[in-house]
Each structure stands twice: as C-alpha cells, then as structure tokens.
Amino acid sequence: MITVQQADFDLAAEYKGLREDAGDAGAIVTFTGLVREFYMPDADGALTGGSTQTLYLEHYPGMTEKSLQDIVAQAESRWPLLGTRIIHRIGKLHPGDQIVMVATASSHRHAAFEAAEFIMDYLKSHAPFWKKQSSATSSDWISSRSSDSEALKRWQD
Amino acid sequence: MITVQQADFDLAAEYKGLREDAGDAGAIVTFTGLVREFYMPDADGALTGGSTQTLYLEHYPGMTEKSLQDIVAQAESRWPLLGTRIIHRIGKLHPGDQIVMVATASSHRHAAFEAAEFIMDYLKSHAPFWKKQSSATSSDWISSRSSDSEALKRWQD
Amino acid sequence: MIKILYFASVRERLNKSEETMELPADINTVAQLVALLAAKNPEFRQLNEGGQPLLVSVNQTVADGSASLAANDEVAFFPPMTGG
Amino acid sequence: MIKILYFASVRERLNKSEETMELPADINTVAQLVALLAAKNPEFRQLNEGGQPLLVSVNQTVADGSASLAANDEVAFFPPMTGG
C-alpha cells in the first residue's frame, strides 16, 4: 500500500495492518525517516545561516505513486515479500517530524531487512520528491547527495 | 534498553520512547519477529506431525541480559547509534505472537538498518535462548540453523 | 498539444509550473524540445549550464534526450530527486 | 563449591536443571570437568556423542575446554542457542 499525504502517520496502525495482511510472516521491518535539525549554509558556504525551521516537500502527483509502485514491484521480484507499506509526507514539516515510512513483511528476516533498505535507497533518488529547507533568514533547495547514488550500487550487480 | 519478559510488548510504545530518547535522529528501524505456523517432522522426518500449536522459549537468566548488552555494545562500537531497544519474550507462545523486537536510532539510515540486522544476527546464535515446538502429538527442541551461523560471516571481516 | 511541467528549483527559476504548446512538426525527441525551449527562453537555457543536471520525464517516466515525443505527451523538467 | 546449570535439551536429557559440587583439587579446566562428569554419568557422556555440539559457559560467558575453573564458578551446559 502506497500513500502520499500531508498528514502525519501512525507507525503502530501501519504495523498492525501489515501484520494482519501478511498472514504467516515471521519478520516485519519498519523504517521511519525524521526531519533533522541542521544548519543552513551562508553565502560563503559556512554553516552559520541559522538552524532549519521548516522543511518543504514538493512532489510530482501521479508520477510519485507510479514510481513508488515500480520500486515496490522491483522489491517483490527480488525478495519473497508478504506485504509492504510506504507512506511519504509532503508539504511543510518541522525538525523532529516523521517524513517517510517503509514497512516490509516476509517469512525471513534478511528478506524483510533488505527489501526495506532497497526501497529506501531507490525512493531517495528515483521518486519525484524535492526538499527545500528554510531558516528565519534564508531558504535553499537541498541538493541530491552522492552517498544516495552510491547506495544504489549495492543493488546493481 | 534490554528487556526479557513473558508479557507481550507494544511496538508503538517502544518506537515512541526511542524517538524521544534519541534526540536528533534521522532514522529509526524496527525489527519484529513473529511465531510462524510450521509443521512438525514425524519419525521419518516428513512434515506430517501436525502443525505447531505452541512454542516454548527457555533462557538462561543473567547470561541472557549480559549477552544482549554485549551485542548492543558491539553494535554501538561499529555504528553511531543514538539509541537501541531489545525486547525478547520467554515462556509459552503461539503462532502469530510477537517473539522479539529490536529497534535502532541513528542520524543516518544505513547505520540504523545495519545495526538492527547485526543485533538480530548475533542474538540468534549468541544469546542463550532455546525454543521447543509442540503440536498436539509431539514436541521437539528446534535445532540451530546453519543459515544463522552463515549470517554472522557478513560482520566478521 | 503537449503539456510541460516544471518542479522545485526549475519551477522557481522559470517562474511557472506548467504550460501547454502545440508540438511543432519538426520536434520529435526530447533533445529537440529542449533546444526549442532554450532558444525561446534564456532562463531555460541557463538551467542546463548550472551545476546540477536537469532531469526530464515523459508521461511520468524518467527519459533522456533520445526519447520520442508525440501529441498529448506530458513532459516534465526537474532537478535530481531528494526524497525520503 | 561450583554450581553447574543445564538448559533445554541437555536439562531434559539429564533430568536436572542444576547441581553443586566441591571442585576436586585436580580439576582446573572445563575439559577436566567434562571428563569427570562423563565418567560419573553415562547420560552426560552421550551428550557429547550425539549430533549437536554441547556448549559450555563459565560465569555466564561462553567458554571452551581450555577455560580454567575456580571455586565459586558458575558453569552451564546447553545446546546451540536458537533465539529470535
């Protein structure tokens, strides 16, 4: 189940639903991403621009759901999954807020762990989300990280 | 925090507590192990002995907590963790029941994923728990799996 | 008519989120469309000259310059994605 | 006095969960204790002859035959662990 929403989500409800759907699962893994407090670079790139007060998440409606479905289909073709859930929030968020949740159920723990990590790695750079961080004095779109494209290499052999 | 208990546990409460403790965590991973329905081997090893009705978990009080603390300390020395929780149940369980929970918090997702998987891999064969499965007609101690000792090789380089 | 969408920093730079245009008869690929848009709009041309690559999708699937275009296609331009 | 604990299938096979014994002066290692217990009890001897290895801990840390023993130690025997 894939959901893109502005509202916060309840990990417990998602876990409960997945546990009921997944039948004889032996392993359920959940990943939750939270907004971190970080400092904005000033004009010289020094981290003195004030701490982040809001994070704004934009996405491409339609393509987002399509790309997340494609990522889940890829995960299902690689591991014997009994269920998956993805929730990604959009709009205005603050430090400490939940941004994203991925949950996977499988008979065996390694499949559940790897599938959840695979989905997160692909979601980071293959789903059309963009983040803008703002402090009291400035705002900037967050650049993609080379560590995120590096992470994908693990799954490409 | 490490807990060995007969009672069931509430993933939501553990997640909430870890999120509060962990300060500026960007990633929280939870793993939950559930009792699976499986079939007992008969005298010839064929899986016809009736499905499992109960799973009994025995442990070595004192050594269990000590070994889990040691596993967490090893994980903390390998990854920058902001918090961990382990709950392992003992006593009589049934198919579908929660057996074990591991949760990890870190600034970055790979650390949280790897630490949770590392803790589970070590817990499987380095914490003094033993499982006995019983059907209506027979009961057997579960043997350790070669796949579980194989899993540890990933962390030994 | 094709529909063109712009997201995130690309949207802000161009100061528009979408437009529609009749697909000229001699424009058959994404690369040809990019050349046309760059010729019409200096801001668009500069998008490709900055530090980060400009990504494109056709009908909600990431594409490259060689992807073919047809009437009623939905094309989008955006910076590298940063989800999660 | 040392305390000896037995768990899981080992406990069931020996039909006891613990015992205490005065550590004889010539028993200084786990291997020597195992030999002593095997000499006293055929059931214990057979534990080491079955399919699965017999594990041992001294003072709640897994040990091997060369581990030394002293008065007041807590020794435990058990099959391979199967947690999680």
Short mmCIF file of C-alpha atoms in Angstrom, two decimals:
data_model
loop_
_atom_site.label_atom_id
_atom_site.label_comp_id
_atom_site.label_asym_id
_atom_site.label_seq_id
_atom_site.Cartn_x
_atom_site.Cartn_y
_atom_site.Cartn_z
CA MET A 1 0.00 0.00 0.00
CA ILE A 2 1.41 3.36 -1.08
CA THR A 3 0.24 6.67 0.34
CA VAL A 4 1.41 10.24 -0.30
CA GLN A 5 -0.13 12.63 2.19
CA GLN A 6 0.33 15.89 4.04
CA ALA A 7 -0.93 14.46 7.36
CA ASP A 8 1.27 12.72 9.90
CA PHE A 9 1.07 8.92 10.12
CA ASP A 10 0.80 6.36 12.89
CA LEU A 11 3.51 3.69 12.73
CA ALA A 12 1.52 1.44 15.09
CA ALA A 13 -1.53 1.42 12.80
CA GLU A 14 0.63 0.59 9.77
CA TYR A 15 2.44 -2.19 11.63
CA LYS A 16 -0.86 -3.64 12.83
CA GLY A 17 -2.37 -3.56 9.34
CA LEU A 18 0.69 -5.16 7.77
CA ARG A 19 0.76 -7.88 10.44
CA GLU A 20 -2.89 -8.72 9.72
CA ASP A 21 -2.44 -8.67 5.92
CA ALA A 22 0.79 -10.62 5.87
CA GLY A 23 -0.57 -13.92 7.19
CA ASP A 24 2.24 -16.20 8.34
CA ALA A 25 5.02 -13.59 8.34
CA GLY A 26 8.00 -14.30 10.58
CA ALA A 27 9.61 -10.87 10.25
CA ILE A 28 8.40 -7.30 9.96
CA VAL A 29 10.85 -4.43 9.44
CA THR A 30 9.87 -0.76 9.63
CA PHE A 31 11.94 2.26 8.68
CA THR A 32 10.92 5.76 9.72
CA GLY A 33 12.66 8.91 8.48
CA LEU A 34 12.54 12.01 10.67
CA VAL A 35 13.32 15.66 9.88
CA ARG A 36 16.69 16.52 11.40
CA GLU A 37 17.75 19.85 12.80
CA PHE A 38 20.54 21.16 10.59
CA TYR A 39 22.25 24.43 9.88
CA MET A 40 21.88 26.45 6.69
CA PRO A 41 24.99 27.46 4.76
CA ASP A 42 25.53 31.22 4.43
CA ALA A 43 26.76 32.88 1.21
CA ASP A 44 30.30 31.59 1.84
CA GLY A 45 29.07 28.05 2.48
CA ALA A 46 29.76 28.30 6.22
CA LEU A 47 27.12 26.76 8.44
CA THR A 48 26.03 29.94 10.16
CA GLY A 49 22.74 30.72 8.45
CA GLY A 50 20.58 29.76 11.39
CA SER A 51 19.05 26.38 12.10
CA THR A 52 16.33 24.90 9.94
CA GLN A 53 12.88 25.90 10.98
CA THR A 54 10.85 24.34 8.19
CA LEU A 55 11.30 21.72 5.52
CA TYR A 56 9.02 21.96 2.50
CA LEU A 57 8.41 18.81 0.43
CA GLU A 58 7.23 19.15 -3.15
CA HIS A 59 6.35 16.19 -5.39
CA TYR A 60 5.00 15.32 -8.84
CA PRO A 61 1.49 13.95 -8.27
CA GLY A 62 0.85 10.86 -10.35
CA MET A 63 4.48 10.17 -11.15
CA THR A 64 5.21 9.82 -7.44
CA GLU A 65 2.74 6.99 -6.97
CA LYS A 66 3.81 5.38 -10.24
CA SER A 67 7.50 5.42 -9.32
CA LEU A 68 6.84 4.08 -5.81
CA GLN A 69 4.74 1.24 -7.27
CA ASP A 70 7.59 0.46 -9.62
CA ILE A 71 10.09 0.37 -6.71
CA VAL A 72 7.82 -1.98 -4.74
CA ALA A 73 7.38 -4.23 -7.80
CA GLN A 74 11.17 -4.43 -8.13
CA ALA A 75 11.50 -5.33 -4.44
CA GLU A 76 8.80 -8.01 -4.79
CA SER A 77 10.64 -9.54 -7.73
CA ARG A 78 13.85 -9.80 -5.67
CA TRP A 79 12.54 -10.98 -2.28
CA PRO A 80 9.58 -13.16 -1.22
CA LEU A 81 7.55 -10.41 0.48
CA LEU A 82 4.21 -10.95 2.21
CA GLY A 83 3.37 -7.24 2.33
CA THR A 84 4.78 -3.73 2.06
CA ARG A 85 3.67 -0.24 3.11
CA ILE A 86 5.05 3.11 2.06
CA ILE A 87 3.88 6.48 3.36
CA HIS A 88 5.61 9.68 2.23
CA ARG A 89 4.58 13.06 3.55
CA ILE A 90 4.53 16.28 1.51
CA GLY A 91 4.13 19.97 2.37
CA LYS A 92 5.55 21.83 5.33
CA LEU A 93 7.37 19.88 8.05
CA HIS A 94 9.49 20.75 11.09
CA PRO A 95 12.52 19.21 12.84
CA GLY A 96 11.51 16.01 14.65
CA ASP A 97 8.54 15.33 12.32
CA GLN A 98 8.09 11.99 10.60
CA ILE A 99 8.71 12.30 6.81
CA VAL A 100 8.61 8.77 5.44
CA MET A 101 7.79 5.23 6.50
CA VAL A 102 8.58 1.94 4.78
CA ALA A 103 7.47 -1.41 6.22
CA THR A 104 8.07 -4.90 4.85
CA ALA A 105 6.87 -8.34 5.93
CA SER A 106 8.44 -11.65 4.94
CA SER A 107 8.88 -15.19 6.21
CA HIS A 108 12.55 -14.50 6.88
CA ARG A 109 14.37 -11.59 8.44
CA HIS A 110 17.00 -10.98 5.78
CA ALA A 111 14.37 -10.56 3.06
CA ALA A 112 12.43 -8.07 5.19
CA PHE A 113 15.58 -6.08 6.09
CA GLU A 114 17.00 -6.00 2.57
CA ALA A 115 13.71 -5.13 0.89
CA ALA A 116 13.12 -2.20 3.27
CA GLU A 117 16.65 -0.88 2.69
CA PHE A 118 16.32 -1.37 -1.08
CA ILE A 119 13.01 0.55 -1.17
CA MET A 120 14.53 3.44 0.85
CA ASP A 121 17.65 3.56 -1.35
CA TYR A 122 15.57 3.79 -4.53
CA LEU A 123 12.98 6.13 -3.07
CA LYS A 124 15.75 8.65 -2.22
CA SER A 125 16.72 9.25 -5.84
CA HIS A 126 14.03 7.63 -8.04
CA ALA A 127 10.80 9.07 -6.65
CA PRO A 128 9.98 12.68 -7.64
CA PHE A 129 10.25 14.45 -4.29
CA TRP A 130 12.20 17.64 -3.68
CA LYS A 131 13.05 19.30 -0.36
CA LYS A 132 13.55 22.95 0.46
CA GLN A 133 14.87 23.96 3.86
CA SER A 134 14.27 27.37 5.40
CA SER A 135 15.63 29.21 8.41
CA ALA A 136 14.46 32.56 9.69
CA THR A 137 16.79 34.29 7.23
CA SER A 138 17.18 32.15 4.11
CA SER A 139 15.95 29.13 2.17
CA ASP A 140 17.53 26.62 -0.18
CA TRP A 141 16.60 23.55 -2.18
CA ILE A 142 18.51 20.55 -0.84
CA SER A 143 20.91 19.03 -3.37
CA SER A 144 20.94 15.33 -4.07
CA ARG A 145 23.74 13.50 -2.26
CA SER A 146 26.38 11.45 -3.92
CA SER A 147 26.05 9.00 -0.98
CA ASP A 148 22.49 8.32 -2.14
CA SER A 149 23.53 7.38 -5.67
CA GLU A 150 26.43 5.36 -4.18
CA ALA A 151 23.89 3.44 -2.06
CA LEU A 152 22.15 2.18 -5.21
CA LYS A 153 25.27 0.42 -6.45
CA ARG A 154 24.76 -2.27 -3.83
CA TRP A 155 21.63 -3.43 -5.69
CA GLN A 156 23.07 -3.26 -9.21
CA ASP A 157 25.08 -6.38 -9.90
CA MET B 1 17.29 -0.71 26.89
CA ILE B 2 17.13 -4.52 27.14
CA THR B 3 14.12 -6.40 28.43
CA VAL B 4 13.44 -10.13 28.76
CA GLN B 5 9.82 -10.77 29.65
CA GLN B 6 6.95 -13.20 29.36
CA ALA B 7 4.39 -10.49 28.55
CA ASP B 8 3.67 -9.24 25.04
CA PHE B 9 5.10 -5.86 24.02
CA ASP B 10 3.81 -2.76 22.26
CA LEU B 11 5.93 -1.73 19.27
CA ALA B 12 4.34 1.73 19.25
CA ALA B 13 5.37 2.45 22.85
CA GLU B 14 8.96 1.32 22.15
CA TYR B 15 9.15 3.41 18.98
CA LYS B 16 7.79 6.46 20.80
CA GLY B 17 10.25 6.05 23.68
CA LEU B 18 13.19 5.60 21.34
CA ARG B 19 12.17 8.65 19.29
CA GLU B 20 12.06 10.76 22.46
CA ASP B 21 15.38 9.44 23.79
CA ALA B 22 17.25 9.66 20.51
CA GLY B 23 17.18 13.46 20.12
CA ASP B 24 18.05 14.48 16.56
CA ALA B 25 17.73 11.02 14.97
CA GLY B 26 17.04 10.95 11.25
CA ALA B 27 16.29 7.23 11.03
CA ILE B 28 14.59 4.64 13.22
CA VAL B 29 14.49 0.97 12.20
CA THR B 30 12.42 -1.65 14.00
CA PHE B 31 12.51 -5.40 13.55
CA THR B 32 9.77 -7.64 14.96
CA GLY B 33 9.96 -11.44 14.93
CA LEU B 34 6.69 -13.37 14.95
CA VAL B 35 5.98 -17.05 15.68
CA ARG B 36 5.32 -18.82 12.38
CA GLU B 37 2.96 -21.70 11.80
CA PHE B 38 5.09 -24.66 10.80
CA TYR B 39 4.76 -28.39 10.57
CA MET B 40 6.44 -30.87 12.87
CA PRO B 41 8.56 -33.62 11.35
CA ASP B 42 7.38 -37.16 12.09
CA ALA B 43 9.75 -40.04 12.94
CA ASP B 44 10.84 -40.25 9.29
CA GLY B 45 11.46 -36.51 9.07
CA ALA B 46 8.39 -35.95 6.87
CA LEU B 47 6.37 -32.85 7.72
CA THR B 48 3.20 -34.63 8.76
CA GLY B 49 3.31 -34.39 12.52
CA GLY B 50 0.61 -31.74 12.80
CA SER B 51 1.05 -28.01 12.85
CA THR B 52 2.74 -26.19 15.72
CA GLN B 53 0.38 -25.23 18.46
CA THR B 54 2.83 -23.82 20.98
CA LEU B 55 6.38 -22.57 21.07
CA TYR B 56 8.14 -22.65 24.43
CA LEU B 57 11.10 -20.30 24.96
CA GLU B 58 13.65 -21.13 27.66
CA HIS B 59 16.57 -18.85 28.55
CA TYR B 60 19.47 -18.53 30.99
CA PRO B 61 18.57 -15.66 33.33
CA GLY B 62 21.51 -13.35 33.92
CA MET B 63 23.57 -14.60 31.00
CA THR B 64 20.79 -13.53 28.60
CA GLU B 65 20.91 -9.91 29.69
CA LYS B 66 24.71 -9.96 29.79
CA SER B 67 25.00 -11.34 26.26
CA LEU B 68 22.43 -8.89 24.87
CA GLN B 69 24.30 -5.98 26.49
CA ASP B 70 27.48 -7.25 24.90
CA ILE B 71 25.81 -7.43 21.46
CA VAL B 72 24.49 -3.86 21.83
CA ALA B 73 27.95 -2.64 22.91
CA GLN B 74 29.46 -4.23 19.80
CA ALA B 75 26.83 -2.54 17.60
CA GLU B 76 27.50 0.81 19.28
CA SER B 77 31.22 0.47 18.61
CA ARG B 78 30.55 -0.14 14.89
CA TRP B 79 27.81 2.41 14.14
CA PRO B 80 26.98 5.88 15.55
CA LEU B 81 23.74 4.93 17.30
CA LEU B 82 21.51 7.36 19.18
CA GLY B 83 19.53 4.61 20.90
CA THR B 84 18.62 0.92 20.85
CA ARG B 85 15.85 -1.24 22.31
CA ILE B 86 15.66 -5.01 22.58
CA ILE B 87 12.74 -6.98 23.95
CA HIS B 88 12.79 -10.78 23.91
CA ARG B 89 9.88 -12.83 25.16
CA ILE B 90 10.17 -16.12 27.04
CA GLY B 91 7.69 -18.82 28.05
CA LYS B 92 4.78 -20.20 26.05
CA LEU B 93 3.89 -18.56 22.73
CA HIS B 94 1.56 -19.35 19.83
CA PRO B 95 1.66 -18.86 16.05
CA GLY B 96 1.25 -15.17 15.18
CA ASP B 97 2.63 -13.98 18.53
CA GLN B 98 5.43 -11.42 18.73
CA ILE B 99 8.68 -13.04 20.00
CA VAL B 100 11.38 -10.40 19.69
CA MET B 101 11.80 -6.72 18.88
CA VAL B 102 14.95 -4.78 18.04
CA ALA B 103 14.87 -1.03 17.37
CA THR B 104 17.75 1.28 16.48
CA ALA B 105 18.02 5.05 16.02
CA SER B 106 20.77 6.89 14.18
CA SER B 107 21.39 10.06 12.21
CA HIS B 108 21.62 8.05 9.00
CA ARG B 109 19.54 5.22 7.62
CA HIS B 110 22.31 2.78 6.74
CA ALA B 111 23.66 2.80 10.31
CA ALA B 112 20.17 2.15 11.72
CA PHE B 113 19.47 -0.67 9.23
CA GLU B 114 22.83 -2.38 9.61
CA ALA B 115 22.89 -2.16 13.41
CA ALA B 116 19.40 -3.70 13.68
CA GLU B 117 20.36 -6.53 11.33
CA PHE B 118 23.67 -7.07 13.17
CA ILE B 119 21.90 -7.27 16.55
CA MET B 120 19.39 -9.80 15.20
CA ASP B 121 22.11 -11.92 13.56
CA TYR B 122 24.08 -12.12 16.81
CA LEU B 123 21.04 -12.55 19.01
CA LYS B 124 20.02 -15.67 17.01
CA SER B 125 23.11 -17.62 17.98
CA HIS B 126 24.88 -15.71 20.78
CA ALA B 127 22.12 -15.12 23.31
CA PRO B 128 21.11 -18.10 25.47
CA PHE B 129 17.57 -18.76 24.26
CA TRP B 130 16.22 -22.17 23.24
CA LYS B 131 12.94 -22.98 21.52
CA LYS B 132 10.78 -26.07 21.76
CA GLN B 133 7.85 -26.52 19.41
CA SER B 134 4.87 -28.70 20.21
CA SER B 135 1.92 -29.98 18.23
CA ALA B 136 -0.99 -31.97 19.59
CA THR B 137 1.02 -35.17 19.18
CA SER B 138 4.71 -34.42 19.66
CA SER B 139 7.30 -31.88 20.72
CA ASP B 140 10.88 -31.12 19.72
CA TRP B 141 13.65 -28.69 20.52
CA ILE B 142 14.42 -26.57 17.46
CA SER B 143 17.94 -27.08 16.11
CA SER B 144 20.18 -24.14 15.34
CA ARG B 145 20.29 -23.32 11.64
CA SER B 146 23.40 -23.24 9.54
CA SER B 147 21.89 -20.15 7.82
CA ASP B 148 22.11 -18.34 11.15
CA SER B 149 25.82 -19.01 11.57
CA GLU B 150 26.32 -18.15 7.89
CA ALA B 151 24.62 -14.79 8.54
CA LEU B 152 27.32 -13.85 11.06
CA LYS B 153 30.08 -14.09 8.46
CA ARG B 154 28.88 -10.81 6.95
CA TRP B 155 30.04 -9.00 10.11
CA GLN B 156 33.37 -10.77 10.52
CA ASP B 157 35.97 -9.20 8.27
CA MET C 1 -0.78 19.84 -27.70
CA ILE C 2 1.82 18.68 -25.22
CA LYS C 3 1.83 19.62 -21.56
CA ILE C 4 5.11 20.71 -19.94
CA LEU C 5 5.53 20.72 -16.14
CA TYR C 6 8.30 22.29 -14.04
CA PHE C 7 9.14 21.33 -10.46
CA ALA C 8 11.12 22.58 -7.46
CA SER C 9 14.12 24.84 -8.28
CA VAL C 10 13.31 24.60 -12.03
CA ARG C 11 9.78 25.87 -11.39
CA GLU C 12 11.11 28.74 -9.27
CA ARG C 13 13.79 29.67 -11.81
CA LEU C 14 11.30 29.80 -14.70
CA ASN C 15 8.61 31.25 -12.50
CA LYS C 16 6.00 28.89 -13.92
CA SER C 17 4.74 25.43 -13.01
CA GLU C 18 3.27 24.38 -16.35
CA GLU C 19 2.50 25.35 -19.91
CA THR C 20 0.96 23.72 -22.96
CA MET C 21 2.18 24.04 -26.52
CA GLU C 22 1.37 22.70 -29.95
CA LEU C 23 4.14 20.22 -30.80
CA PRO C 24 5.86 21.58 -33.94
CA ALA C 25 6.06 19.07 -36.79
CA ASP C 26 9.88 19.02 -36.72
CA ILE C 27 10.14 18.27 -32.97
CA ASN C 28 10.22 14.51 -32.47
CA THR C 29 12.53 13.98 -29.48
CA VAL C 30 13.18 15.35 -26.01
CA ALA C 31 16.52 16.77 -27.17
CA GLN C 32 14.78 18.73 -29.92
CA LEU C 33 12.21 20.07 -27.44
CA VAL C 34 14.98 21.14 -25.04
CA ALA C 35 16.72 23.01 -27.90
CA LEU C 36 13.45 24.73 -28.82
CA LEU C 37 12.73 25.80 -25.22
CA ALA C 38 16.32 27.01 -24.75
CA ALA C 39 16.08 29.10 -27.95
CA LYS C 40 12.85 30.70 -26.76
CA ASN C 41 13.88 31.29 -23.13
CA PRO C 42 17.34 32.29 -21.84
CA GLU C 43 16.37 31.20 -18.30
CA PHE C 44 15.65 27.70 -19.59
CA ARG C 45 18.95 27.62 -21.47
CA GLN C 46 20.83 28.52 -18.30
CA LEU C 47 19.22 25.61 -16.41
CA ASN C 48 21.42 23.23 -18.32
CA GLU C 49 24.53 25.31 -17.75
CA GLY C 50 24.35 25.34 -13.93
CA GLY C 51 25.91 22.88 -11.53
CA GLN C 52 23.23 20.26 -11.28
CA PRO C 53 21.79 18.23 -14.14
CA LEU C 54 18.31 18.91 -15.46
CA LEU C 55 16.20 15.73 -15.42
CA VAL C 56 13.25 15.07 -17.72
CA SER C 57 10.32 12.69 -17.71
CA VAL C 58 7.91 11.79 -20.50
CA ASN C 59 4.49 10.58 -19.39
CA GLN C 60 5.77 10.27 -15.82
CA THR C 61 8.76 8.08 -16.61
CA VAL C 62 12.31 9.42 -16.49
CA ALA C 63 13.63 9.78 -20.05
CA ASP C 64 16.70 11.02 -21.90
CA GLY C 65 17.25 13.24 -24.92
CA SER C 66 16.64 10.46 -27.41
CA ALA C 67 13.11 9.74 -26.09
CA SER C 68 10.50 10.38 -28.77
CA LEU C 69 7.61 12.80 -28.32
CA ALA C 70 4.06 12.67 -29.65
CA ALA C 71 0.91 14.74 -29.34
CA ASN C 72 -0.70 14.66 -25.87
CA ASP C 73 2.54 13.68 -24.12
CA GLU C 74 3.22 15.05 -20.63
CA VAL C 75 6.81 16.23 -20.30
CA ALA C 76 8.35 17.42 -17.01
CA PHE C 77 11.65 19.10 -16.11
CA PHE C 78 13.13 18.96 -12.61
CA PRO C 79 16.36 18.79 -10.58
CA PRO C 80 17.70 15.50 -9.15
CA MET C 81 15.18 13.97 -6.75
CA THR C 82 15.70 14.15 -3.00
CA GLY C 83 13.02 12.02 -1.35
CA GLY C 84 12.97 10.19 1.95
CA MET D 1 31.72 -25.29 45.57
CA ILE D 2 30.91 -24.75 41.92
CA LYS D 3 27.40 -24.51 40.53
CA ILE D 4 26.52 -26.39 37.36
CA LEU D 5 23.43 -25.49 35.32
CA TYR D 6 21.79 -27.42 32.49
CA PHE D 7 19.43 -25.93 29.90
CA ALA D 8 16.93 -27.01 27.26
CA SER D 9 17.52 -30.47 25.71
CA VAL D 10 20.54 -31.00 28.00
CA ARG D 11 18.40 -30.34 31.07
CA GLU D 12 15.73 -32.75 29.81
CA ARG D 13 18.25 -35.46 28.92
CA LEU D 14 19.92 -35.32 32.35
CA ASN D 15 16.61 -34.75 34.08
CA LYS D 16 18.08 -31.99 36.25
CA SER D 17 18.46 -28.25 35.94
CA GLU D 18 21.32 -27.67 38.36
CA GLU D 19 23.69 -29.21 40.87
CA THR D 20 26.53 -28.04 43.08
CA MET D 21 29.78 -29.87 43.71
CA GLU D 22 33.03 -29.39 45.54
CA LEU D 23 35.64 -28.71 42.85
CA PRO D 24 38.22 -31.55 43.19
CA ALA D 25 41.79 -30.30 43.59
CA ASP D 26 42.89 -31.91 40.29
CA ILE D 27 40.12 -30.30 38.21
CA ASN D 28 41.38 -27.00 36.83
CA THR D 29 39.77 -26.70 33.41
CA VAL D 30 36.41 -27.13 31.71
CA ALA D 31 37.76 -30.13 29.77
CA GLN D 32 38.70 -31.84 33.04
CA LEU D 33 35.26 -31.14 34.50
CA VAL D 34 33.58 -32.56 31.38
CA ALA D 35 35.69 -35.73 31.70
CA LEU D 36 34.74 -36.04 35.36
CA LEU D 37 31.00 -35.59 34.69
CA ALA D 38 31.16 -38.06 31.77
CA ALA D 39 32.86 -40.65 33.99
CA LYS D 40 30.19 -40.27 36.64
CA ASN D 41 27.17 -40.17 34.34
CA PRO D 42 26.66 -42.18 31.09
CA GLU D 43 23.85 -39.80 30.06
CA PHE D 44 26.26 -36.86 30.24
CA ARG D 45 28.87 -38.79 28.25
CA GLN D 46 26.33 -39.44 25.50
CA LEU D 47 25.55 -35.71 25.20
CA ASN D 48 28.89 -35.23 23.51
CA GLU D 49 28.40 -38.18 21.20
CA GLY D 50 25.12 -37.05 19.65
CA GLY D 51 24.65 -34.92 16.56
CA GLN D 52 24.78 -31.45 18.01
CA PRO D 53 27.67 -29.89 19.91
CA LEU D 54 27.46 -29.33 23.66
CA LEU D 55 28.19 -25.71 24.54
CA VAL D 56 29.55 -24.52 27.87
CA SER D 57 29.71 -21.19 29.67
CA VAL D 58 31.77 -20.18 32.70
CA ASN D 59 30.36 -17.34 34.77
CA GLN D 60 27.83 -16.59 32.01
CA THR D 61 30.37 -16.26 29.20
CA VAL D 62 30.72 -18.93 26.51
CA ALA D 63 33.97 -20.86 27.08
CA ASP D 64 35.90 -23.78 25.63
CA GLY D 65 37.62 -26.80 27.16
CA SER D 66 40.79 -24.90 28.00
CA ALA D 67 38.96 -22.35 30.19
CA SER D 68 40.18 -22.52 33.78
CA LEU D 69 37.86 -23.19 36.72
CA ALA D 70 37.99 -21.88 40.29
CA ALA D 71 35.88 -22.18 43.43
CA ASN D 72 32.50 -20.42 43.20
CA ASP D 73 32.40 -20.50 39.41
CA GLU D 74 29.06 -20.95 37.68
CA VAL D 75 29.31 -23.43 34.81
CA ALA D 76 26.45 -24.15 32.38
CA PHE D 77 25.94 -26.78 29.66
CA PHE D 78 23.47 -26.28 26.82
CA PRO D 79 22.79 -26.98 23.12
CA PRO D 80 23.43 -24.34 20.42
CA MET D 81 21.33 -21.24 21.05
CA THR D 82 18.24 -20.53 18.97
CA GLY D 83 16.98 -17.07 19.89
CA GLY D 84 14.95 -14.54 17.91
#
